[in-house]
Short mmCIF file of C-alpha atoms in Angstrom, two decimals:
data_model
loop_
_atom_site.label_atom_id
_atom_site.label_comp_id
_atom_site.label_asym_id
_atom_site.label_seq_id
_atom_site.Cartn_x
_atom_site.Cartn_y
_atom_site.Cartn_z
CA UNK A 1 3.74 12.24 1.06
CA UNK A 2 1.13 14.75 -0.02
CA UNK A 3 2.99 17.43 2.74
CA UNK A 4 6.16 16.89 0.90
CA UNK A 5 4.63 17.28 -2.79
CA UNK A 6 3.73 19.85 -4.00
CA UNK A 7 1.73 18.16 -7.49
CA UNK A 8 -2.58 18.65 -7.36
CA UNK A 9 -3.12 15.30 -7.92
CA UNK A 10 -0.17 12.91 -6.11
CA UNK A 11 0.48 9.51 -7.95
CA UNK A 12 2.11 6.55 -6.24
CA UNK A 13 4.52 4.63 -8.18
CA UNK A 14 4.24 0.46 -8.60
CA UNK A 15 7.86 0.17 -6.86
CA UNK A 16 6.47 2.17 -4.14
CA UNK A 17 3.33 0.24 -3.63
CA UNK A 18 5.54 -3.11 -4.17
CA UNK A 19 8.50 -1.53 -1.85
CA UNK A 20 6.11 -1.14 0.60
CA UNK A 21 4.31 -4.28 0.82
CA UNK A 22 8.09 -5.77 0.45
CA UNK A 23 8.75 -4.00 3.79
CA UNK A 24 5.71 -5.14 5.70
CA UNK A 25 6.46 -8.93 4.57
CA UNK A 26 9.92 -8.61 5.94
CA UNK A 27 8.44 -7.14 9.30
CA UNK A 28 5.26 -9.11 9.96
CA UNK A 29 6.48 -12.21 8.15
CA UNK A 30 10.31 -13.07 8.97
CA UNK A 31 11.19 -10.67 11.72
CA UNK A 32 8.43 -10.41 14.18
CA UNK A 33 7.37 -13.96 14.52
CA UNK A 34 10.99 -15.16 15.24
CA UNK A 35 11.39 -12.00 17.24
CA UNK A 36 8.79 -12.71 19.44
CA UNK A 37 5.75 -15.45 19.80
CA UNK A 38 2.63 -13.26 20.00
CA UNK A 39 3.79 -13.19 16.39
CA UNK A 40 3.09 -15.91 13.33
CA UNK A 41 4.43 -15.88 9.77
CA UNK A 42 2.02 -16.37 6.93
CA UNK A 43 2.62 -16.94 3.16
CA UNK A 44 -0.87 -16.36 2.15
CA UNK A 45 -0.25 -12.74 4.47
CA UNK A 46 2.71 -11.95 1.96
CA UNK A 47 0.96 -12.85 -0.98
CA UNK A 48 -2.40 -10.59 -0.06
CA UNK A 49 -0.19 -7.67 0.73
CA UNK A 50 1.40 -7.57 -2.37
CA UNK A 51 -2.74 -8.01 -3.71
CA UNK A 52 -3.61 -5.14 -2.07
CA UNK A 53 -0.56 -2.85 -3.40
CA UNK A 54 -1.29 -3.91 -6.97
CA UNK A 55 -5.54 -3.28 -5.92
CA UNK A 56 -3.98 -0.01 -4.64
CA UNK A 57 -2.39 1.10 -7.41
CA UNK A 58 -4.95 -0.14 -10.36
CA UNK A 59 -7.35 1.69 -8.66
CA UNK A 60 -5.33 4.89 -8.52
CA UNK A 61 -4.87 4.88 -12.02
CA UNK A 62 -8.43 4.43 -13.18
CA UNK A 63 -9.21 7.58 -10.74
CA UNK A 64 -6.55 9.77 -12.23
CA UNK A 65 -7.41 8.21 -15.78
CA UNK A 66 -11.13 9.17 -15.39
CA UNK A 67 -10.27 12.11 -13.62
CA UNK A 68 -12.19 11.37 -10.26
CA UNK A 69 -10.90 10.87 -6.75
CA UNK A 70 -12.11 8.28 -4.86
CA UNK A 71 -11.72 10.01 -1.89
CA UNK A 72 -13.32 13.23 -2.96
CA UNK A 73 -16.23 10.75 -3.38
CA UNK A 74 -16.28 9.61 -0.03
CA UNK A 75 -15.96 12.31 1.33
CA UNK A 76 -19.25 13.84 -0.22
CA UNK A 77 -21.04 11.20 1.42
#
């Protein structure tokens, strides 16, 4: 996304966070494990995907609130 944007400081939107984890419970969760058996389908999966997308996106907006990057930070380490 950042090679397509062209903003300093690129912020993720709740429906994309929530769009995405949407997509990976439909893949992982319903498709996969009837598509094949290596496969199994999980409601506590769906539920701690959608976890992380909120985690993901709290956490982006305390960094852009505060006016730090978390990865910056890492990355200095």
């Amino acid at each position: 996304i950042s090679k397509f944007s062209r903003k300093e400081q690129l912020q993720i939107s709740i429906f994309s966070a929530f769009s995405l984890a949407a997509f990976y419970s439909l893949s992982f969760e319903l498709y996969l494990p009837e598509a094949t058996d290596r496969y199994t389908a999980d409601v506590l999966d769906v539920l701690l995907y959608f976890t992380g997308a909120f985690a993901f996106w709290l956490v982006q907006k305390l960094d852009i609130a505060t006016g730090t990057s978390a990865i910056k930070k890492a990355a200095q380490y």
